[in-house]
Amino acid sequence: MGRAIVRKPAAFLMDEPLSNLDAKLRVQMRAEIARIQRQYGTTTIYVTHDQVEAMTMGDRVAVLNGGQIEQCERPRDLYDRPANLFVAAFIGSPSMNFLPATVERRDGGLFAAAAGVEIPLDRAVLIDEIDAWVGRRIVVGVRPKGDGRTQP
């Protein structure tokens, strides 16, 4: 990498650069690579199978499936608004849970009815045509969140 910096490349291409390092050294090198990239402002294409590396180091992350890009977004956008079930299942640890549901309208609001539970649907974050989905079967993704403490 040092030789590349001296030559002032248009881009750094890195293919699993930390894969053979132990956990402690990986954390240190992640920070160092991010620092160098910020310092020089050079576009960096970084290939990794480590989701933590991708989500913490990338300004934009591309999720590939069978050599095809499923979605390319900022890490937070991938997590909050996955484009499809593959991305939704891939991003996050633990991964998202999926429930079959039906879209229902009640009291002016929309709900996903799944396994006897009604999940309110927010029109502001859904597709524009969500009202046309009333009565249709969908898949609802639920992310496990929280601080690990049991709530009363």
PDB file of N, CA, C and O in Angstrom, residues 3-31:
ATOM      1  N   ARG A   3       3.769   1.711  -1.428  1.00  0.00           N
ATOM      2  CA  ARG A   3       4.239   1.980  -2.786  1.00  0.00           C
ATOM      3  C   ARG A   3       3.133   2.599  -3.629  1.00  0.00           C
ATOM      4  O   ARG A   3       3.375   3.480  -4.442  1.00  0.00           O
ATOM      5  N   ALA A   4       1.912   2.132  -3.426  1.00  0.00           N
ATOM      6  CA  ALA A   4       0.790   2.676  -4.184  1.00  0.00           C
ATOM      7  C   ALA A   4       0.562   4.141  -3.832  1.00  0.00           C
ATOM      8  O   ALA A   4       0.290   4.957  -4.712  1.00  0.00           O
ATOM      9  N   ILE A   5       0.676   4.494  -2.558  1.00  0.00           N
ATOM     10  CA  ILE A   5       0.463   5.879  -2.128  1.00  0.00           C
ATOM     11  C   ILE A   5       1.477   6.802  -2.803  1.00  0.00           C
ATOM     12  O   ILE A   5       1.130   7.887  -3.277  1.00  0.00           O
ATOM     13  N   VAL A   6       2.720   6.369  -2.876  1.00  0.00           N
ATOM     14  CA  VAL A   6       3.771   7.168  -3.498  1.00  0.00           C
ATOM     15  C   VAL A   6       3.441   7.441  -4.965  1.00  0.00           C
ATOM     16  O   VAL A   6       3.703   8.523  -5.479  1.00  0.00           O
ATOM     17  N   ARG A   7       2.837   6.479  -5.627  1.00  0.00           N
ATOM     18  CA  ARG A   7       2.514   6.626  -7.054  1.00  0.00           C
ATOM     19  C   ARG A   7       1.232   7.418  -7.274  1.00  0.00           C
ATOM     20  O   ARG A   7       0.863   7.697  -8.404  1.00  0.00           O
ATOM     21  N   LYS A   8       0.502   7.757  -6.218  1.00  0.00           N
ATOM     22  CA  LYS A   8      -0.741   8.542  -6.278  1.00  0.00           C
ATOM     23  C   LYS A   8      -1.760   7.922  -7.252  1.00  0.00           C
ATOM     24  O   LYS A   8      -2.134   8.539  -8.258  1.00  0.00           O
ATOM     25  N   PRO A   9      -2.251   6.739  -6.924  1.00  0.00           N
ATOM     26  CA  PRO A   9      -3.198   6.076  -7.832  1.00  0.00           C
ATOM     27  C   PRO A   9      -4.574   6.741  -7.798  1.00  0.00           C
ATOM     28  O   PRO A   9      -4.923   7.440  -6.848  1.00  0.00           O
ATOM     29  N   ALA A  10      -5.348   6.483  -8.829  1.00  0.00           N
ATOM     30  CA  ALA A  10      -6.728   6.971  -8.877  1.00  0.00           C
ATOM     31  C   ALA A  10      -7.621   6.154  -7.954  1.00  0.00           C
ATOM     32  O   ALA A  10      -8.658   6.627  -7.503  1.00  0.00           O
ATOM     33  N   ALA A  11      -7.208   4.903  -7.682  1.00  0.00           N
ATOM     34  CA  ALA A  11      -8.016   4.030  -6.822  1.00  0.00           C
ATOM     35  C   ALA A  11      -7.129   2.974  -6.175  1.00  0.00           C
ATOM     36  O   ALA A  11      -6.100   2.576  -6.732  1.00  0.00           O
ATOM     37  N   PHE A  12      -7.532   2.548  -4.994  1.00  0.00           N
ATOM     38  CA  PHE A  12      -6.933   1.385  -4.342  1.00  0.00           C
ATOM     39  C   PHE A  12      -7.893   0.229  -4.572  1.00  0.00           C
ATOM     40  O   PHE A  12      -9.097   0.364  -4.393  1.00  0.00           O
ATOM     41  N   LEU A  13      -7.368  -0.928  -4.959  1.00  0.00           N
ATOM     42  CA  LEU A  13      -8.169  -2.129  -5.116  1.00  0.00           C
ATOM     43  C   LEU A  13      -7.683  -3.142  -4.087  1.00  0.00           C
ATOM     44  O   LEU A  13      -6.522  -3.563  -4.140  1.00  0.00           O
ATOM     45  N   MET A  14      -8.545  -3.503  -3.157  1.00  0.00           N
ATOM     46  CA  MET A  14      -8.154  -4.411  -2.075  1.00  0.00           C
ATOM     47  C   MET A  14      -9.080  -5.616  -2.065  1.00  0.00           C
ATOM     48  O   MET A  14     -10.297  -5.474  -1.973  1.00  0.00           O
ATOM     49  N   ASP A  15      -8.489  -6.797  -2.119  1.00  0.00           N
ATOM     50  CA  ASP A  15      -9.255  -8.044  -2.121  1.00  0.00           C
ATOM     51  C   ASP A  15      -8.939  -8.810  -0.844  1.00  0.00           C
ATOM     52  O   ASP A  15      -7.868  -9.404  -0.719  1.00  0.00           O
ATOM     53  N   GLU A  16      -9.861  -8.764   0.108  1.00  0.00           N
ATOM     54  CA  GLU A  16      -9.715  -9.454   1.393  1.00  0.00           C
ATOM     55  C   GLU A  16      -8.364  -9.153   2.049  1.00  0.00           C
ATOM     56  O   GLU A  16      -7.639 -10.074   2.446  1.00  0.00           O
ATOM     57  N   PRO A  17      -7.984  -7.887   2.217  1.00  0.00           N
ATOM     58  CA  PRO A  17      -6.648  -7.573   2.721  1.00  0.00           C
ATOM     59  C   PRO A  17      -6.402  -7.990   4.172  1.00  0.00           C
ATOM     60  O   PRO A  17      -5.255  -8.129   4.568  1.00  0.00           O
ATOM     61  N   LEU A  18      -7.459  -8.199   4.942  1.00  0.00           N
ATOM     62  CA  LEU A  18      -7.266  -8.521   6.359  1.00  0.00           C
ATOM     63  C   LEU A  18      -7.604  -9.972   6.695  1.00  0.00           C
ATOM     64  O   LEU A  18      -7.594 -10.349   7.864  1.00  0.00           O
ATOM     65  N   SER A  19      -7.865 -10.784   5.705  1.00  0.00           N
ATOM     66  CA  SER A  19      -8.379 -12.142   5.942  1.00  0.00           C
ATOM     67  C   SER A  19      -7.431 -13.043   6.725  1.00  0.00           C
ATOM     68  O   SER A  19      -7.886 -13.965   7.390  1.00  0.00           O
ATOM     69  N   ASN A  20      -6.135 -12.810   6.666  1.00  0.00           N
ATOM     70  CA  ASN A  20      -5.193 -13.693   7.359  1.00  0.00           C
ATOM     71  C   ASN A  20      -4.695 -13.133   8.689  1.00  0.00           C
ATOM     72  O   ASN A  20      -3.741 -13.657   9.267  1.00  0.00           O
ATOM     73  N   LEU A  21      -5.332 -12.076   9.176  1.00  0.00           N
ATOM     74  CA  LEU A  21      -4.901 -11.465  10.431  1.00  0.00           C
ATOM     75  C   LEU A  21      -5.750 -11.950  11.598  1.00  0.00           C
ATOM     76  O   LEU A  21      -6.927 -12.289  11.429  1.00  0.00           O
ATOM     77  N   ASP A  22      -5.158 -11.938  12.796  1.00  0.00           N
ATOM     78  CA  ASP A  22      -5.950 -12.295  13.975  1.00  0.00           C
ATOM     79  C   ASP A  22      -6.912 -11.145  14.296  1.00  0.00           C
ATOM     80  O   ASP A  22      -6.793 -10.043  13.767  1.00  0.00           O
ATOM     81  N   ALA A  23      -7.874 -11.392  15.181  1.00  0.00           N
ATOM     82  CA  ALA A  23      -8.958 -10.442  15.451  1.00  0.00           C
ATOM     83  C   ALA A  23      -8.446  -9.078  15.911  1.00  0.00           C
ATOM     84  O   ALA A  23      -8.909  -8.037  15.439  1.00  0.00           O
ATOM     85  N   LYS A  24      -7.485  -9.052  16.822  1.00  0.00           N
ATOM     86  CA  LYS A  24      -6.983  -7.783  17.353  1.00  0.00           C
ATOM     87  C   LYS A  24      -6.305  -6.957  16.253  1.00  0.00           C
ATOM     88  O   LYS A  24      -6.546  -5.756  16.122  1.00  0.00           O
ATOM     89  N   LEU A  25      -5.472  -7.608  15.453  1.00  0.00           N
ATOM     90  CA  LEU A  25      -4.772  -6.909  14.381  1.00  0.00           C
ATOM     91  C   LEU A  25      -5.743  -6.445  13.295  1.00  0.00           C
ATOM     92  O   LEU A  25      -5.581  -5.387  12.708  1.00  0.00           O
ATOM     93  N   ARG A  26      -6.799  -7.238  13.049  1.00  0.00           N
ATOM     94  CA  ARG A  26      -7.820  -6.833  12.065  1.00  0.00           C
ATOM     95  C   ARG A  26      -8.451  -5.509  12.463  1.00  0.00           C
ATOM     96  O   ARG A  26      -8.643  -4.630  11.632  1.00  0.00           O
ATOM     97  N   VAL A  27      -8.816  -5.373  13.741  1.00  0.00           N
ATOM     98  CA  VAL A  27      -9.446  -4.142  14.228  1.00  0.00           C
ATOM     99  C   VAL A  27      -8.504  -2.960  14.032  1.00  0.00           C
ATOM    100  O   VAL A  27      -8.910  -1.894  13.557  1.00  0.00           O
ATOM    101  N   GLN A  28      -7.224  -3.156  14.386  1.00  0.00           N
ATOM    102  CA  GLN A  28      -6.243  -2.078  14.228  1.00  0.00           C
ATOM    103  C   GLN A  28      -6.060  -1.703  12.750  1.00  0.00           C
ATOM    104  O   GLN A  28      -6.000  -0.530  12.403  1.00  0.00           O
ATOM    105  N   MET A  29      -5.978  -2.711  11.900  1.00  0.00           N
ATOM    106  CA  MET A  29      -5.754  -2.446  10.475  1.00  0.00           C
ATOM    107  C   MET A  29      -6.977  -1.817   9.809  1.00  0.00           C
ATOM    108  O   MET A  29      -6.833  -0.999   8.899  1.00  0.00           O
ATOM    109  N   ARG A  30      -8.192  -2.184  10.255  1.00  0.00           N
ATOM    110  CA  ARG A  30      -9.394  -1.522   9.737  1.00  0.00           C
ATOM    111  C   ARG A  30      -9.302  -0.022   9.956  1.00  0.00           C
ATOM    112  O   ARG A  30      -9.553   0.773   9.057  1.00  0.00           O
ATOM    113  N   ALA A  31      -8.941   0.339  11.187  1.00  0.00           N
ATOM    114  CA  ALA A  31      -8.833   1.763  11.535  1.00  0.00           C
ATOM    115  C   ALA A  31      -7.730   2.428  10.712  1.00  0.00           C
ATOM    116  O   ALA A  31      -7.900   3.562  10.231  1.00  0.00           O
TER     117      ALA A  31
END
